[in-house]
């Protein structure tokens, strides 16, 4: 495996001299020729198709460098090494700019999707070069959210997520949050849900998107109760963040859920999902026990999230007790935090507390 190709070819020539004398040598000779030709063939011509960020692609009609040559560091500042190697030496490879410029051209949906995918990779690997992009570049990528093909939308969301890691672009990307929420709530595509929710979870959501958030909460609850773990984790994480917003707490608690919602708290669920669901429950419990929230008499739907978690018939306490002995320590700890948040004020003695009695809490003697 460690032999060089020239050395390997020499050995093949030696094999050829022996098999030429043997019976059935014709078939073996043809095999030898096929292997030798395959090893000697040149790399394919480059085209205007989406480019690999790992190697500098020459212009149309030129041959790409062999892999060994592309991996060699540039000598004298004029070599065509890796784009990431050039950035490390303080030189702009121009890779992201060329990819962004190619989005302006007329491309088919597959090409757009691949270009956006390569932009995402470039942003993560070539941070300094990505930081030199402009707000118009962000708008150009966001425009791809209007494409008909879902794969293009998904790759555009991934690219925006990559750009959101650069501070100066965060406010600009926030402007497209409403469009992202619209996609999540109107298209049932779990891969799109994961991409969109990851983007939203990476941004501080401004107050002006709260009305749109209220409209998409039923869709978020459906995603939480889907069978895609990645989408469920991202949706719970977003709602857990929103549950800490005073003006959204009631909308979340009054959101309708399925009768088997508490299955999310079963110990058979993946630990990553259990942890996020328990954090969500803790934030809801703390929010509903806050003084300003208890000052209002709220009315909930019969099959609301509030009734599933904190209603008279809720079995949340039983589920939490089973999670205290969960194999994963972070799940155990988080289950205990939820139990503490559900404790009644009389359990805390005469100290003032913002908690109130709840029929679904752990009562004394229960």
PDB file of C-alpha atoms in Angstrom, residues 18-283:
ATOM      1  CA  UNK A  18       6.086 -13.909 -16.714  1.00  0.00           C
ATOM      2  CA  UNK A  19       2.427 -14.127 -17.710  1.00  0.00           C
ATOM      3  CA  UNK A  20       3.364 -13.843 -21.383  1.00  0.00           C
ATOM      4  CA  UNK A  21       4.858 -17.345 -21.141  1.00  0.00           C
ATOM      5  CA  UNK A  22       1.984 -18.882 -19.243  1.00  0.00           C
ATOM      6  CA  UNK A  23      -1.158 -20.637 -20.493  1.00  0.00           C
ATOM      7  CA  UNK A  24      -4.084 -18.246 -20.718  1.00  0.00           C
ATOM      8  CA  UNK A  25      -1.696 -15.304 -20.791  1.00  0.00           C
ATOM      9  CA  UNK A  26      -3.946 -13.355 -23.152  1.00  0.00           C
ATOM     10  CA  UNK A  27      -6.621 -12.709 -20.534  1.00  0.00           C
ATOM     11  CA  UNK A  28      -4.053 -11.782 -17.893  1.00  0.00           C
ATOM     12  CA  UNK A  29      -2.287  -9.503 -20.343  1.00  0.00           C
ATOM     13  CA  UNK A  30      -5.535  -7.643 -21.040  1.00  0.00           C
ATOM     14  CA  UNK A  31      -6.030  -7.242 -17.270  1.00  0.00           C
ATOM     15  CA  UNK A  32      -2.508  -5.888 -16.968  1.00  0.00           C
ATOM     16  CA  UNK A  33      -3.119  -3.384 -19.777  1.00  0.00           C
ATOM     17  CA  UNK A  34      -6.351  -2.171 -18.145  1.00  0.00           C
ATOM     18  CA  UNK A  35      -4.667  -1.618 -14.777  1.00  0.00           C
ATOM     19  CA  UNK A  36      -1.674   0.124 -16.321  1.00  0.00           C
ATOM     20  CA  UNK A  37      -3.837   2.379 -18.484  1.00  0.00           C
ATOM     21  CA  UNK A  38      -6.004   3.294 -15.496  1.00  0.00           C
ATOM     22  CA  UNK A  39      -2.981   4.274 -13.420  1.00  0.00           C
ATOM     23  CA  UNK A  40      -1.502   6.368 -16.213  1.00  0.00           C
ATOM     24  CA  UNK A  41      -4.673   8.208 -17.218  1.00  0.00           C
ATOM     25  CA  UNK A  42      -4.785  11.962 -16.721  1.00  0.00           C
ATOM     26  CA  UNK A  43      -7.228  13.774 -14.421  1.00  0.00           C
ATOM     27  CA  UNK A  44     -10.390  14.919 -16.164  1.00  0.00           C
ATOM     28  CA  UNK A  45     -10.737  18.357 -17.651  1.00  0.00           C
ATOM     29  CA  UNK A  46     -12.160  20.985 -15.332  1.00  0.00           C
ATOM     30  CA  UNK A  47     -15.381  22.670 -16.275  1.00  0.00           C
ATOM     31  CA  UNK A  48     -17.565  25.426 -14.934  1.00  0.00           C
ATOM     32  CA  UNK A  49     -19.321  23.006 -12.575  1.00  0.00           C
ATOM     33  CA  UNK A  50     -19.168  23.661  -8.797  1.00  0.00           C
ATOM     34  CA  UNK A  51     -15.579  23.558  -7.587  1.00  0.00           C
ATOM     35  CA  UNK A  52     -13.916  21.634  -4.834  1.00  0.00           C
ATOM     36  CA  UNK A  53     -12.552  23.937  -2.172  1.00  0.00           C
ATOM     37  CA  UNK A  54      -9.658  21.646  -1.412  1.00  0.00           C
ATOM     38  CA  UNK A  55      -7.874  22.333  -4.710  1.00  0.00           C
ATOM     39  CA  UNK A  56      -7.534  25.400  -6.879  1.00  0.00           C
ATOM     40  CA  UNK A  57      -9.360  24.554 -10.080  1.00  0.00           C
ATOM     41  CA  UNK A  58      -7.742  25.888 -13.288  1.00  0.00           C
ATOM     42  CA  UNK A  59      -9.704  27.661 -15.949  1.00  0.00           C
ATOM     43  CA  UNK A  60     -11.929  25.869 -18.467  1.00  0.00           C
ATOM     44  CA  UNK A  61      -9.950  23.678 -20.830  1.00  0.00           C
ATOM     45  CA  UNK A  62      -6.957  23.266 -18.504  1.00  0.00           C
ATOM     46  CA  UNK A  63      -6.166  20.056 -16.691  1.00  0.00           C
ATOM     47  CA  UNK A  64      -6.438  19.875 -12.931  1.00  0.00           C
ATOM     48  CA  UNK A  65      -3.233  19.292 -11.016  1.00  0.00           C
ATOM     49  CA  UNK A  66      -2.551  15.729  -9.863  1.00  0.00           C
ATOM     50  CA  UNK A  67      -3.439  15.177  -6.236  1.00  0.00           C
ATOM     51  CA  UNK A  68       0.199  15.011  -5.138  1.00  0.00           C
ATOM     52  CA  UNK A  69       0.938  18.340  -6.801  1.00  0.00           C
ATOM     53  CA  UNK A  70      -2.153  19.986  -5.368  1.00  0.00           C
ATOM     54  CA  UNK A  71      -1.154  18.983  -1.856  1.00  0.00           C
ATOM     55  CA  UNK A  72       2.356  20.442  -2.121  1.00  0.00           C
ATOM     56  CA  UNK A  73       2.702  23.850  -0.468  1.00  0.00           C
ATOM     57  CA  UNK A  74       3.248  26.744  -2.914  1.00  0.00           C
ATOM     58  CA  UNK A  75       6.851  27.696  -3.600  1.00  0.00           C
ATOM     59  CA  UNK A  76       7.908  31.258  -4.091  1.00  0.00           C
ATOM     60  CA  UNK A  77       4.366  32.537  -3.617  1.00  0.00           C
ATOM     61  CA  UNK A  78       3.284  31.464  -7.097  1.00  0.00           C
ATOM     62  CA  UNK A  79       2.154  27.871  -6.565  1.00  0.00           C
ATOM     63  CA  UNK A  80      -1.423  26.631  -6.758  1.00  0.00           C
ATOM     64  CA  UNK A  81      -1.726  25.041  -3.321  1.00  0.00           C
ATOM     65  CA  UNK A  82      -4.763  24.526  -1.167  1.00  0.00           C
ATOM     66  CA  UNK A  83      -7.102  27.460  -0.755  1.00  0.00           C
ATOM     67  CA  UNK A  84      -6.913  27.035   3.000  1.00  0.00           C
ATOM     68  CA  UNK A  85      -3.093  26.940   2.813  1.00  0.00           C
ATOM     69  CA  UNK A  86      -3.049  30.205   0.868  1.00  0.00           C
ATOM     70  CA  UNK A  87      -5.293  31.872   3.446  1.00  0.00           C
ATOM     71  CA  UNK A  88      -2.992  30.705   6.210  1.00  0.00           C
ATOM     72  CA  UNK A  89      -0.184  32.557   4.462  1.00  0.00           C
ATOM     73  CA  UNK A  90      -2.310  35.715   4.272  1.00  0.00           C
ATOM     74  CA  UNK A  91      -3.351  35.365   0.631  1.00  0.00           C
ATOM     75  CA  UNK A  92      -6.961  35.518  -0.569  1.00  0.00           C
ATOM     76  CA  UNK A  93      -7.725  32.450  -2.680  1.00  0.00           C
ATOM     77  CA  UNK A  94     -10.744  34.109  -4.301  1.00  0.00           C
ATOM     78  CA  UNK A  95     -12.644  30.833  -3.904  1.00  0.00           C
ATOM     79  CA  UNK A  96     -15.719  32.260  -2.149  1.00  0.00           C
ATOM     80  CA  UNK A  97     -15.894  35.202  -4.540  1.00  0.00           C
ATOM     81  CA  UNK A  98     -15.838  32.909  -7.573  1.00  0.00           C
ATOM     82  CA  UNK A  99     -18.570  30.738  -6.072  1.00  0.00           C
ATOM     83  CA  UNK A 100     -20.762  33.733  -5.252  1.00  0.00           C
ATOM     84  CA  UNK A 101     -20.265  35.136  -8.756  1.00  0.00           C
ATOM     85  CA  UNK A 102     -21.333  31.812 -10.227  1.00  0.00           C
ATOM     86  CA  UNK A 103     -24.688  32.109  -8.406  1.00  0.00           C
ATOM     87  CA  UNK A 104     -25.457  35.100 -10.601  1.00  0.00           C
ATOM     88  CA  UNK A 105     -25.137  32.979 -13.731  1.00  0.00           C
ATOM     89  CA  UNK A 106     -27.924  30.845 -15.112  1.00  0.00           C
ATOM     90  CA  UNK A 107     -27.453  27.496 -13.402  1.00  0.00           C
ATOM     91  CA  UNK A 108     -29.714  24.496 -13.040  1.00  0.00           C
ATOM     92  CA  UNK A 109     -31.056  23.573  -9.618  1.00  0.00           C
ATOM     93  CA  UNK A 110     -28.479  20.873  -8.959  1.00  0.00           C
ATOM     94  CA  UNK A 111     -25.605  23.236  -9.787  1.00  0.00           C
ATOM     95  CA  UNK A 112     -27.024  25.945  -7.520  1.00  0.00           C
ATOM     96  CA  UNK A 113     -27.348  23.430  -4.723  1.00  0.00           C
ATOM     97  CA  UNK A 114     -23.734  22.295  -5.116  1.00  0.00           C
ATOM     98  CA  UNK A 115     -22.425  25.864  -5.360  1.00  0.00           C
ATOM     99  CA  UNK A 116     -24.216  26.768  -2.119  1.00  0.00           C
ATOM    100  CA  UNK A 117     -22.854  23.620  -0.486  1.00  0.00           C
ATOM    101  CA  UNK A 118     -19.308  24.633  -1.445  1.00  0.00           C
ATOM    102  CA  UNK A 119     -19.917  28.185  -0.199  1.00  0.00           C
ATOM    103  CA  UNK A 120     -20.883  26.712   3.176  1.00  0.00           C
ATOM    104  CA  UNK A 121     -17.677  24.683   3.335  1.00  0.00           C
ATOM    105  CA  UNK A 122     -15.599  27.678   2.296  1.00  0.00           C
ATOM    106  CA  UNK A 123     -17.112  29.927   4.971  1.00  0.00           C
ATOM    107  CA  UNK A 124     -16.224  27.430   7.684  1.00  0.00           C
ATOM    108  CA  UNK A 125     -12.703  26.768   6.379  1.00  0.00           C
ATOM    109  CA  UNK A 126     -11.728  30.205   5.029  1.00  0.00           C
ATOM    110  CA  UNK A 127     -12.966  32.490   7.810  1.00  0.00           C
ATOM    111  CA  UNK A 128     -10.865  35.526   6.911  1.00  0.00           C
ATOM    112  CA  UNK A 129     -11.934  35.336   3.293  1.00  0.00           C
ATOM    113  CA  UNK A 130     -15.578  34.864   4.308  1.00  0.00           C
ATOM    114  CA  UNK A 131     -15.368  37.950   6.537  1.00  0.00           C
ATOM    115  CA  UNK A 132     -14.508  40.054   3.495  1.00  0.00           C
ATOM    116  CA  UNK A 133     -17.872  39.260   1.887  1.00  0.00           C
ATOM    117  CA  UNK A 134     -20.507  41.998   1.725  1.00  0.00           C
ATOM    118  CA  UNK A 135     -24.109  42.384   2.840  1.00  0.00           C
ATOM    119  CA  UNK A 136     -25.115  42.066  -0.814  1.00  0.00           C
ATOM    120  CA  UNK A 137     -23.534  38.615  -0.800  1.00  0.00           C
ATOM    121  CA  UNK A 138     -25.755  37.635   2.135  1.00  0.00           C
ATOM    122  CA  UNK A 139     -28.818  38.871   0.255  1.00  0.00           C
ATOM    123  CA  UNK A 140     -27.718  36.911  -2.815  1.00  0.00           C
ATOM    124  CA  UNK A 141     -27.569  33.685  -0.798  1.00  0.00           C
ATOM    125  CA  UNK A 142     -30.880  34.487   0.926  1.00  0.00           C
ATOM    126  CA  UNK A 143     -32.517  34.995  -2.480  1.00  0.00           C
ATOM    127  CA  UNK A 144     -31.995  31.278  -3.066  1.00  0.00           C
ATOM    128  CA  UNK A 145     -34.654  30.635  -0.391  1.00  0.00           C
ATOM    129  CA  UNK A 146     -37.213  31.585  -3.056  1.00  0.00           C
ATOM    130  CA  UNK A 147     -36.098  28.786  -5.398  1.00  0.00           C
ATOM    131  CA  UNK A 148     -38.672  26.071  -6.087  1.00  0.00           C
ATOM    132  CA  UNK A 149     -36.338  23.156  -5.391  1.00  0.00           C
ATOM    133  CA  UNK A 150     -36.125  22.200  -1.707  1.00  0.00           C
ATOM    134  CA  UNK A 151     -32.496  21.085  -2.000  1.00  0.00           C
ATOM    135  CA  UNK A 152     -31.520  24.616  -3.057  1.00  0.00           C
ATOM    136  CA  UNK A 153     -33.457  26.054  -0.103  1.00  0.00           C
ATOM    137  CA  UNK A 154     -31.722  23.638   2.285  1.00  0.00           C
ATOM    138  CA  UNK A 155     -28.249  24.500   1.018  1.00  0.00           C
ATOM    139  CA  UNK A 156     -29.057  28.231   1.190  1.00  0.00           C
ATOM    140  CA  UNK A 157     -30.117  27.794   4.830  1.00  0.00           C
ATOM    141  CA  UNK A 158     -26.878  25.946   5.561  1.00  0.00           C
ATOM    142  CA  UNK A 159     -24.853  28.720   3.931  1.00  0.00           C
ATOM    143  CA  UNK A 160     -26.653  31.396   5.956  1.00  0.00           C
ATOM    144  CA  UNK A 161     -26.008  29.353   9.097  1.00  0.00           C
ATOM    145  CA  UNK A 162     -22.295  29.341   8.239  1.00  0.00           C
ATOM    146  CA  UNK A 163     -22.279  33.119   7.647  1.00  0.00           C
ATOM    147  CA  UNK A 164     -24.169  33.685  10.922  1.00  0.00           C
ATOM    148  CA  UNK A 165     -21.041  32.630  12.769  1.00  0.00           C
ATOM    149  CA  UNK A 166     -19.446  35.902  11.619  1.00  0.00           C
ATOM    150  CA  UNK A 167     -20.634  38.705  13.883  1.00  0.00           C
ATOM    151  CA  UNK A 168     -20.990  41.443  11.281  1.00  0.00           C
ATOM    152  CA  UNK A 169     -23.520  39.396   9.266  1.00  0.00           C
ATOM    153  CA  UNK A 170     -25.846  38.442  12.098  1.00  0.00           C
ATOM    154  CA  UNK A 171     -28.147  41.477  11.942  1.00  0.00           C
ATOM    155  CA  UNK A 172     -28.382  41.160   8.174  1.00  0.00           C
ATOM    156  CA  UNK A 173     -29.310  37.484   8.380  1.00  0.00           C
ATOM    157  CA  UNK A 174     -31.921  38.328  11.038  1.00  0.00           C
ATOM    158  CA  UNK A 175     -33.818  40.216   8.339  1.00  0.00           C
ATOM    159  CA  UNK A 176     -34.586  36.876   6.694  1.00  0.00           C
ATOM    160  CA  UNK A 177     -35.898  35.141   9.843  1.00  0.00           C
ATOM    161  CA  UNK A 178     -39.537  35.616   8.856  1.00  0.00           C
ATOM    162  CA  UNK A 179     -38.882  33.917   5.511  1.00  0.00           C
ATOM    163  CA  UNK A 180     -37.168  31.029   7.290  1.00  0.00           C
ATOM    164  CA  UNK A 181     -40.106  30.628   9.684  1.00  0.00           C
ATOM    165  CA  UNK A 182     -42.483  30.649   6.730  1.00  0.00           C
ATOM    166  CA  UNK A 183     -40.543  27.830   5.043  1.00  0.00           C
ATOM    167  CA  UNK A 184     -40.518  25.749   8.227  1.00  0.00           C
ATOM    168  CA  UNK A 185     -44.264  26.125   8.751  1.00  0.00           C
ATOM    169  CA  UNK A 186     -45.424  25.613   5.140  1.00  0.00           C
ATOM    170  CA  UNK A 187     -43.116  22.868   3.809  1.00  0.00           C
ATOM    171  CA  UNK A 188     -43.078  19.433   5.438  1.00  0.00           C
ATOM    172  CA  UNK A 189     -39.492  18.447   4.739  1.00  0.00           C
ATOM    173  CA  UNK A 190     -37.559  17.295   7.798  1.00  0.00           C
ATOM    174  CA  UNK A 191     -34.164  18.052   6.273  1.00  0.00           C
ATOM    175  CA  UNK A 192     -35.350  21.601   5.567  1.00  0.00           C
ATOM    176  CA  UNK A 193     -36.685  21.816   9.126  1.00  0.00           C
ATOM    177  CA  UNK A 194     -33.298  20.832  10.542  1.00  0.00           C
ATOM    178  CA  UNK A 195     -31.445  23.377   8.381  1.00  0.00           C
ATOM    179  CA  UNK A 196     -33.893  26.196   9.136  1.00  0.00           C
ATOM    180  CA  UNK A 197     -34.072  25.532  12.871  1.00  0.00           C
ATOM    181  CA  UNK A 198     -30.300  25.304  13.179  1.00  0.00           C
ATOM    182  CA  UNK A 199     -30.074  28.744  11.594  1.00  0.00           C
ATOM    183  CA  UNK A 200     -32.710  30.212  13.918  1.00  0.00           C
ATOM    184  CA  UNK A 201     -31.066  28.647  16.969  1.00  0.00           C
ATOM    185  CA  UNK A 202     -27.815  30.340  16.003  1.00  0.00           C
ATOM    186  CA  UNK A 203     -29.382  33.822  15.967  1.00  0.00           C
ATOM    187  CA  UNK A 204     -30.855  36.143  18.599  1.00  0.00           C
ATOM    188  CA  UNK A 205     -34.427  36.522  17.357  1.00  0.00           C
ATOM    189  CA  UNK A 206     -35.653  40.151  17.411  1.00  0.00           C
ATOM    190  CA  UNK A 207     -38.992  41.072  18.976  1.00  0.00           C
ATOM    191  CA  UNK A 208     -40.556  41.983  15.639  1.00  0.00           C
ATOM    192  CA  UNK A 209     -40.637  38.304  14.618  1.00  0.00           C
ATOM    193  CA  UNK A 210     -42.725  37.311  17.666  1.00  0.00           C
ATOM    194  CA  UNK A 211     -46.063  37.575  15.786  1.00  0.00           C
ATOM    195  CA  UNK A 212     -44.741  35.208  13.137  1.00  0.00           C
ATOM    196  CA  UNK A 213     -43.422  32.904  15.858  1.00  0.00           C
ATOM    197  CA  UNK A 214     -46.906  32.657  17.349  1.00  0.00           C
ATOM    198  CA  UNK A 215     -48.262  31.593  13.971  1.00  0.00           C
ATOM    199  CA  UNK A 216     -45.677  28.839  13.487  1.00  0.00           C
ATOM    200  CA  UNK A 217     -45.904  27.326  16.992  1.00  0.00           C
ATOM    201  CA  UNK A 218     -48.375  24.594  15.912  1.00  0.00           C
ATOM    202  CA  UNK A 219     -45.897  23.576  13.197  1.00  0.00           C
ATOM    203  CA  UNK A 220     -43.058  23.542  15.727  1.00  0.00           C
ATOM    204  CA  UNK A 221     -45.109  21.298  18.019  1.00  0.00           C
ATOM    205  CA  UNK A 222     -45.718  18.928  15.115  1.00  0.00           C
ATOM    206  CA  UNK A 223     -41.983  18.779  14.418  1.00  0.00           C
ATOM    207  CA  UNK A 224     -41.306  18.012  18.097  1.00  0.00           C
ATOM    208  CA  UNK A 225     -43.706  15.077  17.840  1.00  0.00           C
ATOM    209  CA  UNK A 226     -42.262  13.803  14.555  1.00  0.00           C
ATOM    210  CA  UNK A 227     -39.913  10.827  14.238  1.00  0.00           C
ATOM    211  CA  UNK A 228     -36.797  12.758  13.170  1.00  0.00           C
ATOM    212  CA  UNK A 229     -34.492  13.125  16.168  1.00  0.00           C
ATOM    213  CA  UNK A 230     -32.397  15.936  14.635  1.00  0.00           C
ATOM    214  CA  UNK A 231     -35.481  18.008  13.816  1.00  0.00           C
ATOM    215  CA  UNK A 232     -37.043  17.289  17.222  1.00  0.00           C
ATOM    216  CA  UNK A 233     -33.924  18.414  19.088  1.00  0.00           C
ATOM    217  CA  UNK A 234     -33.699  21.652  17.110  1.00  0.00           C
ATOM    218  CA  UNK A 235     -37.421  22.436  17.495  1.00  0.00           C
ATOM    219  CA  UNK A 236     -37.373  21.803  21.269  1.00  0.00           C
ATOM    220  CA  UNK A 237     -34.260  23.943  21.601  1.00  0.00           C
ATOM    221  CA  UNK A 238     -35.963  26.844  19.816  1.00  0.00           C
ATOM    222  CA  UNK A 239     -39.168  26.582  21.890  1.00  0.00           C
ATOM    223  CA  UNK A 240     -37.096  26.316  25.061  1.00  0.00           C
ATOM    224  CA  UNK A 241     -35.484  29.639  24.169  1.00  0.00           C
ATOM    225  CA  UNK A 242     -38.852  31.213  23.333  1.00  0.00           C
ATOM    226  CA  UNK A 243     -40.396  29.958  26.597  1.00  0.00           C
ATOM    227  CA  UNK A 244     -38.183  32.472  28.384  1.00  0.00           C
ATOM    228  CA  UNK A 245     -39.923  35.336  26.549  1.00  0.00           C
ATOM    229  CA  UNK A 246     -42.768  36.667  28.698  1.00  0.00           C
ATOM    230  CA  UNK A 247     -45.013  37.550  25.778  1.00  0.00           C
ATOM    231  CA  UNK A 248     -44.707  34.076  24.190  1.00  0.00           C
ATOM    232  CA  UNK A 249     -45.013  31.798  27.220  1.00  0.00           C
ATOM    233  CA  UNK A 250     -48.805  31.549  27.221  1.00  0.00           C
ATOM    234  CA  UNK A 251     -48.893  30.866  23.454  1.00  0.00           C
ATOM    235  CA  UNK A 252     -46.501  27.955  23.954  1.00  0.00           C
ATOM    236  CA  UNK A 253     -48.349  26.519  26.971  1.00  0.00           C
ATOM    237  CA  UNK A 254     -51.713  26.781  25.193  1.00  0.00           C
ATOM    238  CA  UNK A 255     -50.457  25.095  22.041  1.00  0.00           C
ATOM    239  CA  UNK A 256     -52.308  21.872  21.258  1.00  0.00           C
ATOM    240  CA  UNK A 257     -50.362  18.609  21.514  1.00  0.00           C
ATOM    241  CA  UNK A 258     -51.119  14.950  20.900  1.00  0.00           C
ATOM    242  CA  UNK A 259     -52.421  12.764  23.755  1.00  0.00           C
ATOM    243  CA  UNK A 260     -49.138  10.819  23.789  1.00  0.00           C
ATOM    244  CA  UNK A 261     -46.941  13.923  24.159  1.00  0.00           C
ATOM    245  CA  UNK A 262     -45.388  12.585  27.368  1.00  0.00           C
ATOM    246  CA  UNK A 263     -43.810   9.768  25.345  1.00  0.00           C
ATOM    247  CA  UNK A 264     -41.051  12.297  24.721  1.00  0.00           C
ATOM    248  CA  UNK A 265     -40.093  11.802  28.382  1.00  0.00           C
ATOM    249  CA  UNK A 266     -39.698   8.031  28.106  1.00  0.00           C
ATOM    250  CA  UNK A 267     -36.300   6.670  29.071  1.00  0.00           C
ATOM    251  CA  UNK A 268     -36.107   4.861  25.721  1.00  0.00           C
ATOM    252  CA  UNK A 269     -35.721   8.209  23.906  1.00  0.00           C
ATOM    253  CA  UNK A 270     -32.205   9.267  22.843  1.00  0.00           C
ATOM    254  CA  UNK A 271     -30.347  11.110  25.578  1.00  0.00           C
ATOM    255  CA  UNK A 272     -29.836  14.207  23.424  1.00  0.00           C
ATOM    256  CA  UNK A 273     -33.595  14.573  22.931  1.00  0.00           C
ATOM    257  CA  UNK A 274     -34.430  13.796  26.567  1.00  0.00           C
ATOM    258  CA  UNK A 275     -32.041  16.451  27.791  1.00  0.00           C
ATOM    259  CA  UNK A 276     -33.540  19.162  25.551  1.00  0.00           C
ATOM    260  CA  UNK A 277     -37.108  18.171  26.454  1.00  0.00           C
ATOM    261  CA  UNK A 278     -36.273  18.366  30.159  1.00  0.00           C
ATOM    262  CA  UNK A 279     -34.679  21.806  29.751  1.00  0.00           C
ATOM    263  CA  UNK A 280     -37.854  22.870  27.938  1.00  0.00           C
ATOM    264  CA  UNK A 281     -40.034  21.569  30.780  1.00  0.00           C
ATOM    265  CA  UNK A 282     -37.893  23.377  33.353  1.00  0.00           C
ATOM    266  CA  UNK A 283     -38.212  26.708  31.529  1.00  0.00           C
TER     267      UNK A 283
END
